Structure formats: C-alpha cells, structure tokens
Coordinates of C-alpha atoms and ligand atoms in Angstrom, one line a residue:
M1 CA -26.0 23.0 9.6
L2 CA -26.3 20.1 7.2
V3 CA -23.9 17.4 8.2
V4 CA -22.8 14.3 6.3
R5 CA -21.1 11.7 8.3
K6 CA -19.7 8.4 7.1
Y7 CA -18.9 5.5 9.3
G8 CA -16.6 2.7 8.1
G9 CA -17.3 -1.0 8.6
S10 CA -15.2 -1.3 11.7
S11 CA -17.2 1.5 13.4
V12 CA -20.5 -0.5 13.0
A13 CA -19.1 -4.0 13.3
D14 CA -21.5 -5.3 16.0
A15 CA -24.6 -4.3 17.9
E16 CA -22.8 -2.5 20.6
K17 CA -20.9 -0.3 18.1
V18 CA -24.1 0.3 16.1
F19 CA -25.7 1.7 19.3
R20 CA -22.7 3.8 20.1
V21 CA -22.8 5.4 16.6
A22 CA -26.6 5.8 16.8
K23 CA -26.2 7.8 20.0
Q24 CA -23.5 10.0 18.5
I25 CA -25.8 10.7 15.5
L26 CA -28.8 11.6 17.7
E27 CA -26.6 14.0 19.6
V28 CA -25.6 15.8 16.5
Q29 CA -29.2 16.0 15.4
K30 CA -30.3 17.3 18.8
A31 CA -27.7 20.0 18.6
G32 CA -29.9 21.4 15.8
N33 CA -28.3 19.9 12.7
Q34 CA -29.8 17.9 9.8
V35 CA -27.9 14.7 9.5
I36 CA -27.2 12.4 6.6
V37 CA -25.2 9.2 7.5
V38 CA -23.5 7.0 5.0
L39 CA -22.6 3.5 6.2
S40 CA -20.3 0.8 5.0
A41 CA -21.0 -2.9 5.4
Q42 CA -20.4 -4.2 9.0
G43 CA -16.8 -5.4 9.8
K44 CA -15.5 -7.9 7.2
T45 CA -18.9 -8.4 5.6
T46 CA -17.8 -7.5 2.1
D47 CA -14.8 -9.8 2.3
S48 CA -16.9 -12.7 3.4
L49 CA -19.5 -12.0 0.6
I50 CA -16.6 -12.2 -1.9
A51 CA -15.4 -15.5 -0.4
K52 CA -18.9 -16.9 -0.7
A53 CA -19.1 -15.9 -4.3
K54 CA -15.7 -17.5 -5.0
E55 CA -16.9 -20.8 -3.5
I56 CA -19.8 -20.9 -6.0
N57 CA -18.2 -19.4 -9.1
P58 CA -14.7 -18.0 -9.2
N59 CA -15.5 -16.2 -12.4
A60 CA -18.8 -14.7 -11.3
S61 CA -19.9 -11.8 -13.5
R62 CA -19.3 -8.3 -12.2
R63 CA -23.0 -7.6 -12.4
E64 CA -23.9 -10.4 -10.0
M65 CA -20.9 -9.5 -7.7
D66 CA -22.4 -6.0 -7.4
M67 CA -25.8 -7.3 -6.7
L68 CA -24.3 -9.4 -3.9
L69 CA -21.8 -7.0 -2.4
S70 CA -24.4 -4.1 -2.2
T71 CA -26.4 -6.1 0.3
G72 CA -23.7 -5.5 3.0
E73 CA -24.4 -1.8 3.1
Q74 CA -28.1 -2.3 3.0
Q75 CA -27.9 -4.4 6.2
S76 CA -26.0 -1.7 7.9
V77 CA -28.4 1.1 7.2
A78 CA -31.5 -0.9 8.2
L79 CA -29.8 -2.0 11.4
M80 CA -28.8 1.5 12.2
A81 CA -32.3 2.8 11.6
M82 CA -33.6 0.1 14.0
A83 CA -31.1 1.2 16.7
I84 CA -32.1 4.9 16.3
H85 CA -35.8 3.9 16.6
A86 CA -35.0 1.8 19.7
L87 CA -33.4 4.9 21.2
G88 CA -36.6 6.9 20.5
G89 CA -35.1 8.8 17.5
K90 CA -36.4 9.3 14.0
A91 CA -34.5 7.8 11.1
V92 CA -35.0 6.2 7.7
S93 CA -32.7 4.0 5.7
L94 CA -32.4 4.4 1.9
N95 CA -30.5 2.4 -0.6
A96 CA -29.0 3.9 -3.8
M97 CA -32.1 3.1 -5.8
Q98 CA -34.4 4.8 -3.4
V99 CA -32.2 7.9 -3.2
G100 CA -31.4 8.0 -6.9
I101 CA -27.6 7.7 -7.0
E102 CA -26.9 7.4 -10.7
T103 CA -23.6 6.0 -11.9
T104 CA -21.8 5.0 -15.0
K105 CA -22.4 1.6 -16.5
T106 CA -19.2 -0.2 -15.3
Y107 CA -20.0 -2.8 -12.7
S108 CA -17.6 -3.0 -9.7
N109 CA -15.9 0.2 -10.5
A110 CA -18.7 2.7 -11.3
R111 CA -18.5 6.4 -11.0
I112 CA -21.2 8.6 -9.6
R113 CA -22.9 10.8 -12.2
T114 CA -25.8 12.5 -10.4
I115 CA -27.5 12.3 -7.1
H116 CA -31.2 13.2 -6.8
R117 CA -31.9 15.2 -3.7
E118 CA -35.7 15.2 -3.5
R119 CA -36.2 12.1 -1.4
I120 CA -33.4 13.0 1.0
D121 CA -34.7 16.6 1.3
N122 CA -38.2 15.2 2.1
E123 CA -36.9 12.8 4.7
L124 CA -34.8 15.5 6.4
E125 CA -37.8 17.8 6.3
R126 CA -39.8 15.2 8.3
G127 CA -37.1 15.3 11.0
N128 CA -35.5 12.0 10.0
V129 CA -31.8 11.1 10.2
V130 CA -31.2 9.9 6.7
L131 CA -29.2 6.7 6.5
V132 CA -27.8 6.0 3.0
T133 CA -26.0 2.9 1.8
G134 CA -22.4 3.7 0.8
F135 CA -20.5 2.1 -2.0
Q136 CA -23.4 1.6 -4.4
G137 CA -25.4 3.3 -7.2
V138 CA -27.7 2.5 -10.1
N139 CA -26.7 2.6 -13.7
M140 CA -28.7 3.5 -16.8
L141 CA -29.8 -0.1 -17.2
G142 CA -31.4 0.1 -13.8
D143 CA -28.9 -2.3 -12.3
I144 CA -27.0 -1.9 -9.0
T145 CA -23.4 -1.0 -9.4
T146 CA -20.6 -0.6 -6.8
L147 CA -17.9 2.1 -6.7
G148 CA -14.9 -0.1 -6.0
R149 CA -13.5 -1.3 -2.6
G150 CA -13.6 1.5 0.0
G151 CA -16.1 3.4 -2.1
S152 CA -18.3 4.5 0.7
D153 CA -16.1 7.5 1.3
T154 CA -16.9 8.6 -2.2
S155 CA -20.6 8.1 -1.6
A156 CA -20.4 10.4 1.4
V157 CA -18.4 13.1 -0.3
A158 CA -20.6 13.0 -3.4
L159 CA -23.7 13.3 -1.2
A160 CA -22.1 16.3 0.7
A161 CA -21.4 17.9 -2.7
A162 CA -24.8 17.3 -4.1
L163 CA -26.7 18.6 -1.1
H164 CA -24.2 21.4 -0.3
A165 CA -23.6 20.1 3.1
D166 CA -21.5 22.2 5.5
V167 CA -19.1 19.4 6.3
C168 CA -18.4 15.8 5.4
E169 CA -16.9 13.8 8.3
I170 CA -15.4 10.4 7.7
F171 CA -15.4 8.4 10.9
T172 CA -13.0 5.5 10.9
D173 CA -10.8 3.4 13.3
V174 CA -7.9 5.7 13.1
D175 CA -8.0 9.3 14.4
G176 CA -6.8 11.0 11.3
V177 CA -4.3 11.1 8.5
Y178 CA -0.8 10.2 9.6
T179 CA 2.7 11.0 8.2
A180 CA 3.1 7.3 7.8
D181 CA 1.3 4.1 8.7
P182 CA 1.4 4.2 12.5
R183 CA 1.4 0.4 12.7
V184 CA 4.7 0.3 10.9
V185 CA 6.4 3.6 11.8
K186 CA 6.4 4.1 15.6
D187 CA 6.8 7.9 15.6
A188 CA 4.4 8.7 12.8
R189 CA 2.4 11.8 13.6
K190 CA -1.2 12.8 13.0
L191 CA -1.6 15.8 10.7
D192 CA -4.0 18.5 11.8
E193 CA -4.6 19.4 8.2
I194 CA -3.5 18.4 4.7
S195 CA -4.3 19.8 1.2
Y196 CA -6.5 18.0 -1.3
D197 CA -3.6 17.5 -3.7
E198 CA -1.4 15.9 -1.1
M199 CA -4.2 13.8 0.2
L200 CA -5.0 12.7 -3.3
E201 CA -1.4 11.5 -3.9
L202 CA -1.3 9.8 -0.5
A203 CA -4.6 8.0 -1.1
S204 CA -3.6 6.9 -4.6
Q205 CA -0.2 5.7 -3.3
G206 CA -1.6 3.3 -0.8
A207 CA -2.5 5.3 2.3
K208 CA -5.8 3.5 2.9
V209 CA -7.5 6.1 5.1
L210 CA -9.6 7.6 2.3
H211 CA -10.9 6.2 -1.0
C212 CA -9.0 8.1 -3.7
R213 CA -12.0 9.3 -5.7
S214 CA -13.6 10.7 -2.6
V215 CA -10.7 13.2 -2.4
E216 CA -11.1 14.0 -6.1
V217 CA -14.7 14.8 -5.6
A218 CA -14.0 16.8 -2.5
K219 CA -11.5 18.9 -4.3
K220 CA -13.7 19.4 -7.3
Y221 CA -16.7 20.6 -5.3
N222 CA -14.7 22.1 -2.5
V223 CA -16.2 19.9 0.2
K224 CA -14.9 20.4 3.7
L225 CA -13.6 17.0 4.6
V226 CA -12.6 15.8 8.0
V227 CA -11.2 12.4 8.9
R228 CA -11.7 11.4 12.5
S229 CA -12.1 8.5 14.9
S230 CA -15.5 7.1 15.8
I231 CA -14.0 5.9 19.2
T232 CA -12.1 8.9 20.6
E233 CA -14.1 11.7 18.7
A234 CA -10.8 13.7 18.7
P235 CA -10.7 16.6 16.2
G236 CA -9.0 14.5 13.4
T237 CA -7.5 15.8 10.2
V238 CA -9.0 18.4 8.0
V239 CA -8.6 18.0 4.2
K240 CA -8.9 21.3 2.5
E241 CA -7.7 23.6 -0.4
D242 CA -4.5 25.0 1.1
S243 CA -2.8 24.0 4.3
K244 CA 0.0 25.5 6.2
M245 CA 3.2 23.9 5.2
E246 CA 5.7 24.4 8.0
R247 CA 5.5 21.0 9.6
M248 CA 7.7 18.7 7.6
L249 CA 9.5 18.9 4.3
I250 CA 7.0 16.2 3.3
S251 CA 3.6 15.6 4.6
G252 CA 3.6 11.8 4.4
V253 CA 5.1 8.5 3.4
A254 CA 2.9 5.9 1.9
A255 CA 3.4 2.2 1.0
D256 CA 1.4 0.1 -1.5
K257 CA 2.0 -3.6 -1.4
K258 CA -0.8 -4.5 -3.8
V259 CA 1.2 -3.9 -7.0
S260 CA 2.8 -6.2 -9.6
R261 CA 5.4 -5.4 -12.2
I262 CA 5.1 -6.7 -15.8
S263 CA 8.0 -6.5 -18.3
V264 CA 7.5 -7.0 -22.0
L265 CA 10.9 -7.9 -23.2
G266 CA 12.7 -7.9 -26.6
I267 CA 10.1 -5.9 -28.6
Q268 CA 10.9 -4.5 -32.0
D269 CA 12.1 -1.0 -31.5
E270 CA 9.6 0.8 -33.7
P271 CA 6.8 3.3 -33.3
G272 CA 3.4 2.1 -32.0
K273 CA 4.6 -0.7 -29.6
A274 CA 3.9 1.2 -26.4
F275 CA 0.5 2.2 -27.8
E276 CA -0.3 -1.4 -28.6
I277 CA 0.6 -2.6 -25.1
F278 CA -1.2 0.1 -23.2
N279 CA -4.2 0.0 -25.5
L280 CA -4.5 -3.7 -24.6
M281 CA -4.4 -2.8 -20.9
A282 CA -7.0 -0.1 -21.4
G283 CA -9.2 -2.6 -23.2
E284 CA -9.1 -4.9 -20.2
N285 CA -9.8 -1.9 -17.9
V286 CA -6.4 -2.3 -16.2
S287 CA -4.9 0.9 -14.9
V288 CA -1.1 1.3 -15.5
D289 CA 1.0 3.2 -13.0
I290 CA 4.8 3.5 -13.3
I291 CA 6.2 3.0 -16.8
L292 CA 9.8 2.4 -17.8
Q293 CA 11.1 1.9 -21.3
S294 CA 14.7 0.8 -21.7
T295 CA 16.8 2.3 -24.4
G296 CA 17.0 0.1 -27.5
H297 CA 19.6 -2.5 -28.0
D298 CA 20.1 -4.5 -31.2
G299 CA 16.9 -3.0 -32.5
L300 CA 15.0 -4.3 -29.5
Q301 CA 13.5 -2.7 -26.4
D302 CA 11.9 -3.6 -23.1
I303 CA 8.8 -1.9 -21.6
S304 CA 8.1 -2.5 -17.9
F305 CA 5.1 -1.1 -16.0
T306 CA 3.3 -1.6 -12.7
I307 CA -0.4 -2.4 -12.2
G308 CA -2.7 -3.3 -9.3
A309 CA -2.0 -6.8 -8.1
D310 CA -5.6 -7.8 -8.6
D311 CA -5.3 -7.1 -12.3
L312 CA -2.2 -9.3 -12.9
D313 CA -3.9 -12.4 -14.3
I314 CA -6.1 -10.4 -16.7
A315 CA -3.1 -8.3 -17.9
L316 CA -0.8 -11.3 -18.4
K317 CA -3.4 -13.2 -20.3
A318 CA -4.0 -10.2 -22.7
L319 CA -0.3 -9.8 -23.3
E320 CA 0.4 -13.5 -23.8
D321 CA -2.6 -13.7 -26.3
N322 CA -1.0 -10.9 -28.3
K323 CA 2.6 -11.8 -27.8
E324 CA 3.3 -12.3 -31.5
R325 CA 1.6 -9.1 -32.6
L326 CA 3.6 -7.2 -30.0
T327 CA 6.8 -8.9 -31.3
A328 CA 7.7 -9.6 -27.7
Q329 CA 10.3 -12.3 -26.9
E330 CA 9.2 -12.7 -23.3
I331 CA 6.6 -11.5 -20.9
A332 CA 7.9 -11.5 -17.4
H333 CA 6.3 -10.4 -14.1
D334 CA 7.1 -9.9 -10.5
D335 CA 4.5 -10.1 -7.7
N336 CA 6.9 -9.4 -4.9
V337 CA 7.2 -5.7 -5.4
A338 CA 5.8 -2.7 -3.5
K339 CA 5.6 1.1 -4.1
L340 CA 7.0 3.6 -1.6
S341 CA 6.1 7.2 -2.0
I342 CA 6.8 10.5 -0.3
V343 CA 4.2 13.3 -0.8
G344 CA 4.4 17.0 0.1
A345 CA 3.6 20.3 -1.5
G346 CA 6.8 21.6 0.1
M347 CA 8.8 19.5 -2.3
A348 CA 8.4 21.9 -5.2
T349 CA 10.3 24.6 -3.3
N350 CA 12.8 22.6 -1.3
P351 CA 15.5 21.4 -3.6
G352 CA 17.0 18.8 -1.3
V353 CA 14.0 16.5 -0.9
A354 CA 14.8 14.0 -3.7
A355 CA 18.4 13.7 -2.4
L356 CA 17.2 13.0 1.1
F357 CA 14.8 10.4 0.0
F358 CA 17.4 8.5 -2.1
E359 CA 19.9 8.8 0.7
A360 CA 17.5 7.1 3.1
M361 CA 17.0 4.3 0.5
Y362 CA 20.8 4.0 0.1
D363 CA 21.4 4.0 3.9
S364 CA 19.0 1.1 4.3
G365 CA 20.5 -0.8 1.4
V366 CA 17.3 -1.0 -0.6
N367 CA 17.6 -1.5 -4.3
I368 CA 15.3 0.7 -6.5
Q369 CA 13.7 -0.9 -9.5
M370 CA 11.7 2.0 -10.9
I371 CA 11.2 5.7 -10.1
S372 CA 8.4 8.0 -11.0
T373 CA 7.7 11.6 -9.9
S374 CA 5.1 14.3 -10.0
E375 CA 5.4 17.9 -8.7
I376 CA 4.5 16.9 -5.2
K377 CA 5.4 13.2 -5.1
I378 CA 8.3 10.7 -5.6
T379 CA 7.5 7.0 -5.9
V380 CA 9.9 4.1 -6.1
L381 CA 9.3 0.5 -6.8
I382 CA 11.2 -1.9 -4.5
S383 CA 11.0 -5.4 -3.3
E384 CA 8.0 -6.0 -1.0
N385 CA 10.4 -7.6 1.6
D386 CA 12.1 -4.2 2.0
I387 CA 9.0 -2.0 2.3
D388 CA 8.5 -1.7 6.0
A389 CA 12.1 -1.0 6.8
A390 CA 12.3 1.5 3.9
M391 CA 9.2 3.3 5.1
A392 CA 10.6 3.7 8.6
A393 CA 14.0 4.8 7.3
V394 CA 12.6 7.4 5.0
H395 CA 10.2 8.7 7.7
D396 CA 13.0 9.0 10.1
K397 CA 15.3 10.8 7.7
F398 CA 12.7 13.5 7.0
Q399 CA 11.7 13.9 10.6
T400 CA 15.4 14.5 11.5
A401 CA 15.8 16.9 8.5
T402 CA 12.7 18.9 9.6
V403 CA 13.9 19.2 13.1
N404 CA 17.3 20.4 11.9
M405 CA 15.7 22.9 9.5
R406 CA 13.7 24.4 12.4
K407 CA 17.0 24.9 14.4
D408 CA 18.5 26.9 11.5
Ligands
LIG1 N1 -18.0 -2.3 2.0 C1 -17.1 -1.8 0.9 C2 -15.7 -2.4 1.1 O1 -15.5 -3.1 2.0 C3 -17.1 -0.4 0.7 C4 -16.5 0.4 1.9 O2 -16.3 -0.1 3.0 O3 -16.3 1.6 1.7 O4 -14.9 -2.2 0.2
LIG2 MG1 -12.3 2.7 4.0

C-alpha cells in the first residue's frame, strides 16, 4: 500500500515525540508499505515566528511572512529524517520546492495547483520514507507560498490525491472527529465515520480538527481520509463519501469565536449597494459569511455581514475609505460575537431539526443576531459570551432527542 500520514505540530513538539513518531512510521514501512509523511511545524513554532515578525514589522509583507513561516515545517522534516536515520531507517526530507508543489500566486493563502510526483516516486523506489513539508508550496514566480493556518492537512490530502495513495491518515492530538468540542461539552462523542459534506460544513464552521480545504480536496479526488490520535493509535474517524446516518439527528455542533460582525447603516435603498460593499471586500481578499439586509425604511437600508476576526481592520478601513460612495451613514462593528452551527445530512429528511435547535437556544436564554442555513447546516450568530453554554445546551437537546427517537 501507499500510505500518506500527516502529523500535526503537537505530535512532533519535542525530541521524545519526534522519536515516537519515527518509530511508528518505520513500523508502517516494515509492514510492507510505502510511506509519505507530511509534517507541521513543531508545537507553537508558527505562532512564535509570527510574534517575531510582529516585533520587527507589524506590517510585514505577505511574501516575507511566507518565507519566514515555511521554515517551521522545514525544521520538522529534517529533524524527523535525523530521527529515522538514528533508528537505522531510510528517510529523506523534501521541501515544497524540491517536490514541486505548485500553487497559485497569493501569498499566505495559496491553493495547490499541481504536485510533481517524479522526485517522490524516485525516493520511494530507493526505499526511503519521504518526509514532506506541510503548509507550503511554490508559485509561478518561484517564491515560497503558504496555504493558510492549518494548511498541512491540505498538503497531505493533495499529495495523497496526486500519488493515488490508498489512504491519507491525519494524526493529531485528538482521537477523531467529535459531535462537539469535548473540552466544552462533557458528553461529546467520537464519530466512527462522517461524510465529506458534513465534515466540510463542520470544518468551515470552526471545528478545528481538519483544515477546510483538505476536506474539499479529499471529496473532489475521493481520498480516503482518517483522523486519528498519534498517542493512542485508536481507529479514529473515517471521512468518506456516504456514511450511515442513524446515530444522531445531527452529526455535530461547532463553534467559531474568530468572527466579527460589520453593519453598514443607513445606505440609500437602491440597486448596486450590496454589490459595491461586497466588491470592496473581495478586492481586499476578505471572505464574507452570513449576510443580512434589513428591509428599507425611509428610503434607507442596513446591510450586516460577518467576516473572519483577523480581517476586521482591513475590512473596516476599506469601508470607511468608501463611506461616501456607499452613501452609508454609519459603519458599526462588533468583535464580541461567535457562530454556532449544527451540521447533519439527516437534517434534510427530519423536519423537526430547526425547531429543536431554536428551542435549545430559547431554553438557554440566548439571543440570536443572525441566522443562515444550508441543506445540511444551520448557523446562528450570537454573543461570544454565550457560546459555550449554547453549544452544551444544543448538544444536550439533540442527544436527548436522538435517544427518544430510538425508543419510538
Ligand atoms: N504550521 C502551520 C500552522 O501552524 C500549518 C499547520 O500546522 O498545518 O498553521
Ligand atoms: Mg491542524
């Protein structure tokens, strides 16, 4: 078999952990497999590199940030190669340039375009474990790019797709995908399996276990994806095309605290205003999530929307600079908001799901500011102060409802 494994930063944080992973990898190889391993930067390396950059220049260019951040992953693969050599095994470390991982131009949020397989194939042929830097690529200018925070998952899945690997295993510090964040919700349960679509919604709604784009790529190329613990080596959660749906009415609850709300108030109620606002956001590379337009009053309207918290400053500046052209009276924002989502393919066929969700919100006295839905997801925007309690209440409500449903 050809196996792609990815280990997150916490799994390779120090020498002892590096050796533990090195031994695991060699065992997989000894069992007769070819092994490609994608690594993240050790522990909090990426965060501390960002802090270092901020000390020197808070407005560092994205190109130089990528140049800096990509070094974290390069350290990991070289150290892992040394550990495997020390154990008597054969391994080679490769960065994105050596492999030929081509990406789009955009620094700090590039997308993988193509992966060349010759070098990797040759190294596997020689009996090496191939250790590849996660999170990075090379753009058409020949510069290093990065794929966005958490992007090593996407590197691993893309490699698995490009090399037609039999499985892509993501090793992390949790033992799989849970129905809710187990640190917040005591009786959150681990899922044995979940569909690509559900995982995609969970990942994009703040469940941090997988990088969102890794799931997109896995779905597109039908990569068998497994999330499991590097410590327990328990079976984990399988992410695949279709999964059996009898467990809960929903498959998970996710919270995302890293959001902000912007309200553009008192705009002339005429065609083209929404286009102008969102065109401005697109121009700044800011992704917009939930959008709410109030009905016109006195020929004026309000448009509110949510964005990632990191983009708030850029977005506000763009709107303020264009306030007059937008005919806006005021641009307001709120940082203290969070999104709570429920996700489940069962939603489409179980009519009571939305009612249960809103009942749980009502029971816990939480006020809802915005709502958005898809076929398999409902998201609400609430105050960040309420998020943990609301997540627990919603999880509890659905667990009870599922138990009762089984009794019927
Ligand atoms: N090291 C990068 C980060 O911390 C990429 C990753 O871990 O996947 O975001
Ligand atoms: Mg991660």
